[in-house]
Amino acid sequence: MKTIHEINIDNSSAVIDGKRIDTSRSGSQMLTELYRIYVNDYPKFFKMDILCKLGFIASELLLQAEGAPRFTDRADRADRAILFFNHSSSIQADKAFEETIRDRSDFFPSPSVFVYTLPNIVTGEIAIRNHYYGETNFIILNERDDERIRQVTEAAFTDPTTTSAIAGWIEAPDNHHFTAALKLITK
Amino acid sequence: MELKEELKTKLIEALNLEDVTTADIDDNVPLFGEDGFGLDSIDALELIVLLEKNYGIKIKDPKEGKNIFKSVSVMADYVAANRTK
């Protein structure tokens, strides 16, 4: 396997291939800042929970670093997998949804919050955006385990279809604390 | 606040339309579909919750929403005629 590009984002910085991206905000506002500067053509971003915003921005910056044509000549590709791992699942969205059903006298379950109460929604969001029809996988671990991530990624390449993957750790326990360490990897 | 303006404000808040102001939403533009404001089926469910929470209107069949949520004008007429709070 070969790492083509690598991105690391936490609540105060974003670093692509070892180079820090200029940002003036922190936390979720930093993700919005990055969206406005580097993407700005996908309004659905604003509806996403923090885990999806983080994964979406990280994947966008990785794919922009790759520099390959997007949304044009290779639509509906099945050769790229998305393999994500974390510890807190979709806990921020779970708590936000729980807030909408906590009070029996003010019981209004929010459909738009509910749709994000699964961690693998972020893999779906990225697959939809990029027309990826390959393997998507979201695994919950007790703690970050880079060797385990490497093993699962290696296993994904044993099928006859997968030739590259966006893979790594993506953790967002709340709106103010998050980490993404994703790689674009080829077989 | 006029009902249409009030609906637009609640709509922006409920649907997290971060880049949108009430002035951007024409009273008569279709809210759903690619030719209109681009809302989706999850947004429709959120609008059903909005009507119940704020105006006491219960829509039991989501298909009814197709007619009610055609535009802010249509929505306002429906709310004015059916609100219980």
Coordinates of C-alpha atoms in Angstrom, one line a residue, chain A residues 32 35-36 40 43-44 46-47 53 106-113 115, chain B residues 14-19 38-40 42-43 45-46 49 52-54 85:
Chain A
T32 CA -17.2 26.2 8.1
Y35 CA -15.9 24.9 3.6
R36 CA -16.4 28.5 2.4
N40 CA -18.6 26.3 -1.2
P43 CA -25.1 23.6 0.8
K44 CA -26.0 20.3 2.4
F46 CA -24.7 23.1 6.8
K47 CA -27.2 20.4 7.7
K53 CA -18.8 18.0 8.5
D106 CA -42.2 19.3 24.4
F107 CA -41.7 16.0 22.5
F108 CA -40.8 16.8 18.9
P109 CA -38.3 14.3 17.5
S110 CA -36.3 16.1 14.8
P111 CA -36.0 14.1 11.5
S112 CA -33.1 16.1 10.3
V113 CA -31.1 15.4 13.5
V115 CA -30.7 11.0 10.1
Chain B
A14 CA -35.4 24.5 11.4
L15 CA -33.6 23.5 8.2
N16 CA -30.2 25.0 9.0
L17 CA -30.2 27.1 5.9
E18 CA -27.1 28.9 6.9
D19 CA -26.5 31.0 3.8
G38 CA -34.1 22.5 -3.3
L39 CA -35.5 21.1 -0.1
D40 CA -35.5 17.3 0.3
I42 CA -36.1 15.0 5.3
D43 CA -36.7 18.7 5.1
L45 CA -40.5 15.8 7.7
E46 CA -38.9 18.7 9.5
V49 CA -42.6 18.9 12.9
E52 CA -47.0 20.8 14.9
K53 CA -44.6 22.4 17.3
N54 CA -45.4 26.0 16.5
K85 CA -52.1 28.0 18.6

